[in-house]
PDB file of C-alpha atoms in Angstrom:
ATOM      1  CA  UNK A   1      94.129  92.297  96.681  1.00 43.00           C
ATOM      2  CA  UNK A   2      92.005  91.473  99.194  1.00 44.00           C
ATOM      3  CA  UNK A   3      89.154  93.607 100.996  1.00 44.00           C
ATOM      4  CA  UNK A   4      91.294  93.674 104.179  1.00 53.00           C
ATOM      5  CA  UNK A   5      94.769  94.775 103.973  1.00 62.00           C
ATOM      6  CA  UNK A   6      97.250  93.349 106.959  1.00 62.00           C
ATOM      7  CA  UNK A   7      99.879  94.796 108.393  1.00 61.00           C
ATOM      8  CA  UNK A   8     101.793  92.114 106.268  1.00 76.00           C
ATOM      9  CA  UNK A   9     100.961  93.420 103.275  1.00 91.00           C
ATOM     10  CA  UNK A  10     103.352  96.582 104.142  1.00 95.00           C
ATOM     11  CA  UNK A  11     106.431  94.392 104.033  1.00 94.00           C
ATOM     12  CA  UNK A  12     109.905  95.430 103.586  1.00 95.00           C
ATOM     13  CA  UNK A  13     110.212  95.021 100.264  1.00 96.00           C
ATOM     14  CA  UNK A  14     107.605  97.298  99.711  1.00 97.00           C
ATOM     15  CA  UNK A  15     108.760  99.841 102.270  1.00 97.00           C
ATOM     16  CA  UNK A  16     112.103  99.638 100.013  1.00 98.00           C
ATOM     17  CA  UNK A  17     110.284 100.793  96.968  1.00 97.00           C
ATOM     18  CA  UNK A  18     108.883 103.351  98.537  1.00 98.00           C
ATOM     19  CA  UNK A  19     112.666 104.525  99.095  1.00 97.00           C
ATOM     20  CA  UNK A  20     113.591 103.950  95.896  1.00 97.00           C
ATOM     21  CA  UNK A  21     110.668 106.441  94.627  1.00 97.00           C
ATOM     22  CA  UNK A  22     111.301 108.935  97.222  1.00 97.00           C
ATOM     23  CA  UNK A  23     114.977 109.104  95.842  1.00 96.00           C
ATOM     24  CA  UNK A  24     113.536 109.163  92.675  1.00 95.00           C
ATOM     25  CA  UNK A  25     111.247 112.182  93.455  1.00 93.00           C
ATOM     26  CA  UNK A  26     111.786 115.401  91.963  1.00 91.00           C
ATOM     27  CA  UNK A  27     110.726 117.742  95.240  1.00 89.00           C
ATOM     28  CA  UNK A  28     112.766 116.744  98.370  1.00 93.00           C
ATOM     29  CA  UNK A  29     110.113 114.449  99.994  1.00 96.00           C
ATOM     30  CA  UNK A  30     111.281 115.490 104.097  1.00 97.00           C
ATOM     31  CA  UNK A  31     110.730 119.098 103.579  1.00 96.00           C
ATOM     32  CA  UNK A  32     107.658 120.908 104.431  1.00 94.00           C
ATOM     33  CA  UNK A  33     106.230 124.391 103.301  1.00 94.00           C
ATOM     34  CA  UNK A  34     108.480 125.614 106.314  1.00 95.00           C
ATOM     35  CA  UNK A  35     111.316 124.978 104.111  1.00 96.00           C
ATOM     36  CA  UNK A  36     112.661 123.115 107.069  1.00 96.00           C
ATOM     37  CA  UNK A  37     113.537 118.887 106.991  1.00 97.00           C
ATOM     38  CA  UNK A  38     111.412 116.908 109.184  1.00 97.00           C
ATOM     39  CA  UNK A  39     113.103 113.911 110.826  1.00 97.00           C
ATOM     40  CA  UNK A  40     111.852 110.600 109.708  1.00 97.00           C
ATOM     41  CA  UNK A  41     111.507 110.088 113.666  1.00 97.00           C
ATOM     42  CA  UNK A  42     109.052 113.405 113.871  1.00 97.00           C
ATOM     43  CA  UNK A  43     107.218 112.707 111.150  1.00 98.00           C
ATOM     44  CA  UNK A  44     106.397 108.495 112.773  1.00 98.00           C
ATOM     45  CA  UNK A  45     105.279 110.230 116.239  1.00 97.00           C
ATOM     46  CA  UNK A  46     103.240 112.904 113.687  1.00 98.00           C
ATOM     47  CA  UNK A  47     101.678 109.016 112.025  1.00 98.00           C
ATOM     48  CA  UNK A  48     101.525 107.410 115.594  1.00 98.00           C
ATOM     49  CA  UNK A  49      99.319 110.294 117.000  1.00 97.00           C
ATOM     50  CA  UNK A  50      97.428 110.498 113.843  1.00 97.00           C
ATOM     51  CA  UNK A  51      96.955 106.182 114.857  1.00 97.00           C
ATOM     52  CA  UNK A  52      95.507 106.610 118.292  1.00 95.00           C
ATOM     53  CA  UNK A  53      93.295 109.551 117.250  1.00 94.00           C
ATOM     54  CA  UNK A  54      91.589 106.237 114.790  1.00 95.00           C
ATOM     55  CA  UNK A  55      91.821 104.192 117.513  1.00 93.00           C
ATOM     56  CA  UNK A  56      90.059 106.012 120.489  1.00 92.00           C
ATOM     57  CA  UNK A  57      87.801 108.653 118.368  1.00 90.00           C
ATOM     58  CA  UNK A  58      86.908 105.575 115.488  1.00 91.00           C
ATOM     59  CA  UNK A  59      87.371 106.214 111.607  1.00 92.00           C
ATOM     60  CA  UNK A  60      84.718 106.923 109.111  1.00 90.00           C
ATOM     61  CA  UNK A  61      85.771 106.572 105.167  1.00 88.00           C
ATOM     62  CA  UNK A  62      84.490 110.092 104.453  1.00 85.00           C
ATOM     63  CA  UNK A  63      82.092 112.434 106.572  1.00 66.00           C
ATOM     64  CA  UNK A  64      78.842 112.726 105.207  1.00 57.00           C
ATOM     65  CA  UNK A  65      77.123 115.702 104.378  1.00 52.00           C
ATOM     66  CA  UNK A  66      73.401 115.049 104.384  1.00 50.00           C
ATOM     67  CA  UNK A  67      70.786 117.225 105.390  1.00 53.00           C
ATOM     68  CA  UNK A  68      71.104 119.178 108.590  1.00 54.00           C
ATOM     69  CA  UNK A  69      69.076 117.377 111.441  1.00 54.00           C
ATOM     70  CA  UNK A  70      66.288 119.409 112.773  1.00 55.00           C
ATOM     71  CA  UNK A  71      67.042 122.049 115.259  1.00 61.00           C
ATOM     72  CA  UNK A  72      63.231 122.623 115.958  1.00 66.00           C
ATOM     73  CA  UNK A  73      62.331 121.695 119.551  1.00 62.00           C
ATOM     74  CA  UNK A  74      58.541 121.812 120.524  1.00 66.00           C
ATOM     75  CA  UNK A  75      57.116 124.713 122.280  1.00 73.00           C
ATOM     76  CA  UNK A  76      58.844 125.099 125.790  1.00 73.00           C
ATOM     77  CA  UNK A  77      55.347 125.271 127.549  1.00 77.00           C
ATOM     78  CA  UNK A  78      54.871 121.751 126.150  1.00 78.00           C
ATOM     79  CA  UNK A  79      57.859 119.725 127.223  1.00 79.00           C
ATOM     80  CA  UNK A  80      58.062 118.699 131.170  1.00 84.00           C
ATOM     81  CA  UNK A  81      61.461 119.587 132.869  1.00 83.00           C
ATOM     82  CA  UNK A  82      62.175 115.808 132.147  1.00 84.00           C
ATOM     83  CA  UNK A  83      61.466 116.445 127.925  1.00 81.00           C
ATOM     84  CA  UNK A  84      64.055 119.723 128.796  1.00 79.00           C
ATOM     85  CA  UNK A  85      66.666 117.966 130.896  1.00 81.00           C
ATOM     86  CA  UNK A  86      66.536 115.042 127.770  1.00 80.00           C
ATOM     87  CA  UNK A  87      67.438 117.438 125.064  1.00 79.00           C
ATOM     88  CA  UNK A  88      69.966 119.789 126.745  1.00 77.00           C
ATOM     89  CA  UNK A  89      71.653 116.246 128.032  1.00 75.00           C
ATOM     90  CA  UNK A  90      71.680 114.987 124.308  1.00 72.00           C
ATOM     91  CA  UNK A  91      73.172 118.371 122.417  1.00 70.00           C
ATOM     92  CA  UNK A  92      75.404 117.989 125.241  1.00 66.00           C
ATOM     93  CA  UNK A  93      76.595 114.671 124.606  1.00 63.00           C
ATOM     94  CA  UNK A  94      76.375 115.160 120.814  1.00 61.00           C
ATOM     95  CA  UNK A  95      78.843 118.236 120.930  1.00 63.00           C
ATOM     96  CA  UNK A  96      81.023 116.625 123.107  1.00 62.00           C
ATOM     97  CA  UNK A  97      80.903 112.800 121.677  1.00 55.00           C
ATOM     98  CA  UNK A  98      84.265 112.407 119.396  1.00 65.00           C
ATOM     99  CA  UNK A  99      83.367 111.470 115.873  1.00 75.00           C
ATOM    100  CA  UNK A 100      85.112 109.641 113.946  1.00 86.00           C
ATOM    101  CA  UNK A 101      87.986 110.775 111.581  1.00 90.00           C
ATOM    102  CA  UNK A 102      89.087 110.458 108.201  1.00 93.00           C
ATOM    103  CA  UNK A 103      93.009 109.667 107.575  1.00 96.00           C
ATOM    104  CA  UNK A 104      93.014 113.363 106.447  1.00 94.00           C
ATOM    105  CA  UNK A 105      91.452 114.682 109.534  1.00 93.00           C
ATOM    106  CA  UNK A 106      93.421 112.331 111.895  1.00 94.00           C
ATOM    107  CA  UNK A 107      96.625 113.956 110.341  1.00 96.00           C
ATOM    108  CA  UNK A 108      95.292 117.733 110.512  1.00 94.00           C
ATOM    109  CA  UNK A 109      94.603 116.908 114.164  1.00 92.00           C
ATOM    110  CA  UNK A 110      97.640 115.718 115.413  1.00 93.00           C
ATOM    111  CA  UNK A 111      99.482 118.425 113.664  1.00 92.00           C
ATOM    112  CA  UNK A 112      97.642 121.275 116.353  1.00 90.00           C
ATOM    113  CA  UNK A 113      98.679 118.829 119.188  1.00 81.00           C
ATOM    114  CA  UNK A 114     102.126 117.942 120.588  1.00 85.00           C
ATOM    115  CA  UNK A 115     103.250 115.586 118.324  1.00 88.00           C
ATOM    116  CA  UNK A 116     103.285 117.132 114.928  1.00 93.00           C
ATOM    117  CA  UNK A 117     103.319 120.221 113.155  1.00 96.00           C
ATOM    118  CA  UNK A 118     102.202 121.369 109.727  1.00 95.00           C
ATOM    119  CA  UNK A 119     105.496 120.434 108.290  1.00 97.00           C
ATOM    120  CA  UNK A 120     105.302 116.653 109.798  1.00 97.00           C
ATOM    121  CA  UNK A 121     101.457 116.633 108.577  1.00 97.00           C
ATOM    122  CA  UNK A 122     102.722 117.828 104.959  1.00 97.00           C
ATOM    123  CA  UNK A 123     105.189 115.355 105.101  1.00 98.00           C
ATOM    124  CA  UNK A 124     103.185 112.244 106.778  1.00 98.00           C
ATOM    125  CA  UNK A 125     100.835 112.961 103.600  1.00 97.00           C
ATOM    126  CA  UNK A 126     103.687 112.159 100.984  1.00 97.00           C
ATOM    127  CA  UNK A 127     105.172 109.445 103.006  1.00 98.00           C
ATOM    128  CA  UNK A 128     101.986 107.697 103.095  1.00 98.00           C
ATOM    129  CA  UNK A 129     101.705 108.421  99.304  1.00 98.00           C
ATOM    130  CA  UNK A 130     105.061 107.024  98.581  1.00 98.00           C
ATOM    131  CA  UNK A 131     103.642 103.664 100.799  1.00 98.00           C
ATOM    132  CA  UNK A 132     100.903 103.311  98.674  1.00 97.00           C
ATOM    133  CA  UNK A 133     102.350 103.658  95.372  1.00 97.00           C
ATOM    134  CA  UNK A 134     105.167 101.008  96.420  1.00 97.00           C
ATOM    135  CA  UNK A 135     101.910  99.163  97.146  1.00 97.00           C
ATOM    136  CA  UNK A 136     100.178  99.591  94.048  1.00 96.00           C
ATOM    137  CA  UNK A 137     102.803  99.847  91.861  1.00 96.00           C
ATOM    138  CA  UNK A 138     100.636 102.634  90.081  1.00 96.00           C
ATOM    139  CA  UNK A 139     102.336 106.528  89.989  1.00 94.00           C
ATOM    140  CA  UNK A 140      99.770 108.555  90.091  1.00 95.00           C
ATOM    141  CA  UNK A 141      98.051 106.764  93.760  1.00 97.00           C
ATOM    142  CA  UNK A 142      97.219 108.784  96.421  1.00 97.00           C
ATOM    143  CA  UNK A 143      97.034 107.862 100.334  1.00 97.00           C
ATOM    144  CA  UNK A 144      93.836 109.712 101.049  1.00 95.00           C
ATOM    145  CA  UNK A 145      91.836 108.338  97.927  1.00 96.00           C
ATOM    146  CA  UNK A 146      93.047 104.739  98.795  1.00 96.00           C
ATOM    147  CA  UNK A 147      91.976 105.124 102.294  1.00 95.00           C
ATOM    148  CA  UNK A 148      88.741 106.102 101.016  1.00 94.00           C
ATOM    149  CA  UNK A 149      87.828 103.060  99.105  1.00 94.00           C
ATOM    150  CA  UNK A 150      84.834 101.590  99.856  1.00 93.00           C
ATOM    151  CA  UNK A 151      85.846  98.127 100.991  1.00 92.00           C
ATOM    152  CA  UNK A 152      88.820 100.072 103.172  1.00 93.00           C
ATOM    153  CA  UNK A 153      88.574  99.118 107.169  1.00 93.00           C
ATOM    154  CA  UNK A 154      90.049 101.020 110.080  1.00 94.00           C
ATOM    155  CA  UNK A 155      92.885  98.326 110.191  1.00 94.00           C
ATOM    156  CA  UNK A 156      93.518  98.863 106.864  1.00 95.00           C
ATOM    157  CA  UNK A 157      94.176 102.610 107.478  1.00 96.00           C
ATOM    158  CA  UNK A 158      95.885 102.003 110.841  1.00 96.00           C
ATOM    159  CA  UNK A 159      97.936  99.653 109.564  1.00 96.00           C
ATOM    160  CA  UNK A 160      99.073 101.974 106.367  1.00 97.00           C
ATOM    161  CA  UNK A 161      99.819 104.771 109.572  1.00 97.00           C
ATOM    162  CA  UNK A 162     102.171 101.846 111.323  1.00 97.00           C
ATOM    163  CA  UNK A 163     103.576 101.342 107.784  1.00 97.00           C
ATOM    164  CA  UNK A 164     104.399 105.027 107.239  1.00 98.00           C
ATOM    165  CA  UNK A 165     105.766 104.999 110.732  1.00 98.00           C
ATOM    166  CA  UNK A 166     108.327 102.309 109.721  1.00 97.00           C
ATOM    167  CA  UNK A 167     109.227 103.925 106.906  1.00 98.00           C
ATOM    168  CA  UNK A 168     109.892 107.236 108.245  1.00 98.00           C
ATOM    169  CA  UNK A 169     112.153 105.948 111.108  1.00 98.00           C
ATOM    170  CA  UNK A 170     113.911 103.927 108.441  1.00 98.00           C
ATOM    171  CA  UNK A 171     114.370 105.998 105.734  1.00 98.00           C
ATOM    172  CA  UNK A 172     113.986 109.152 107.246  1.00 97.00           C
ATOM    173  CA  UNK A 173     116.579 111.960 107.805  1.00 96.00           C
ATOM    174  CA  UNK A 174     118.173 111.101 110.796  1.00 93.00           C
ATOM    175  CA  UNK A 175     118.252 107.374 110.285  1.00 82.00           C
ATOM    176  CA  UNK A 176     121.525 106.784 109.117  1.00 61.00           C
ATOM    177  CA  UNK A 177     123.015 109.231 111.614  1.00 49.00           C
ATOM    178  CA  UNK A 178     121.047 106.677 114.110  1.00 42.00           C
ATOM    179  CA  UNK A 179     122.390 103.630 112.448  1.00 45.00           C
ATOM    180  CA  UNK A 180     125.813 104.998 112.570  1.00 41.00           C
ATOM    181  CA  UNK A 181     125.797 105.641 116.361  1.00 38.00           C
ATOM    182  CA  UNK A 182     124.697 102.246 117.319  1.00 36.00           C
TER     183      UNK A 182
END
């Protein structure tokens, strides 16, 4: 497989398996710890938002956890009101800046906004597992340790979102109901 996965590479066929092995699963895949079914439409807006938080806010592969940067400023007698200005602009800027996300923190954060919930996160997260074992053909595969490959890109990621996306609206409850009204 290459270093770069296209949205190609999430075909049909492999949206199918990913079907097959959520009919095959031995916990209902569309429920969340609610106990209540997600939609397969609610949880695609939950992967959408989760998408353009990648898109606008950038995606890191994990967050690094080095050594806190110094918080020691030089004596305030020293600096000139320009020096002061400086820093208070720049650990303004910092706080405010958006860093980037990981897949996991992309799906947390759209579940406190409008277009997901805990259940549709919890659910997102095994839909996007079921994607990437169809993928890899391997069981035991997770979406968040896949994304976190060191050759993985942002398109790689966003692209596994659209996937999940697809897959929800086309497998998802409420599909057939959809598909039967048309």
């Amino acid at each position: 497989m290459s270093s770069t996965i296209t949205a190609t590479v999430f075909t049909d066929e492999v949206l199918a398996r990913a079907a097959e092995l959520a009919r095959d699963s031995y916990r209902p895949v569309w429920t969340g710890a609610s106990g209540e079914e997600s939609t397969g439409e609610s949880v695609a807006r939950h992967l959408e938002a989760a998408a353009a938080l990648l898109e606008t806010d950038g995606w890191t592969r994990t967050y690094h956890h080095g050594p806190a940067p110094s918080t020691e400023l030089p004596a305030i007698e020293s600096m000139s009101t320009q020096e002061m200005v400086r820093e208070v602009l720049l650990a303004v800027r910092e706080e405010t800046a958006p860093a980037p996300r990981t897949l996991s923190a992309a799906l947390d954060h759209a579940a406190r906004g409008g277009n997901g919930d805990a259940d549709t996160r919890d659910v997102a997260y095994e839909v996007l597992t079921l994607v990437v074992r169809a993928l890899t053909g391997h069981d035991q595969a997770r979406a968040t340790a896949w994304a976190e490959r060191l050759h993985r890109t942002c398109e790689d990621v966003t692209a596994l979102l659209a996937a999940g996306a697809r897959f929800a609206r086309a497998y998802g409850p409420g599909a057939v109901e959809a598909d039967q009204a048309a």
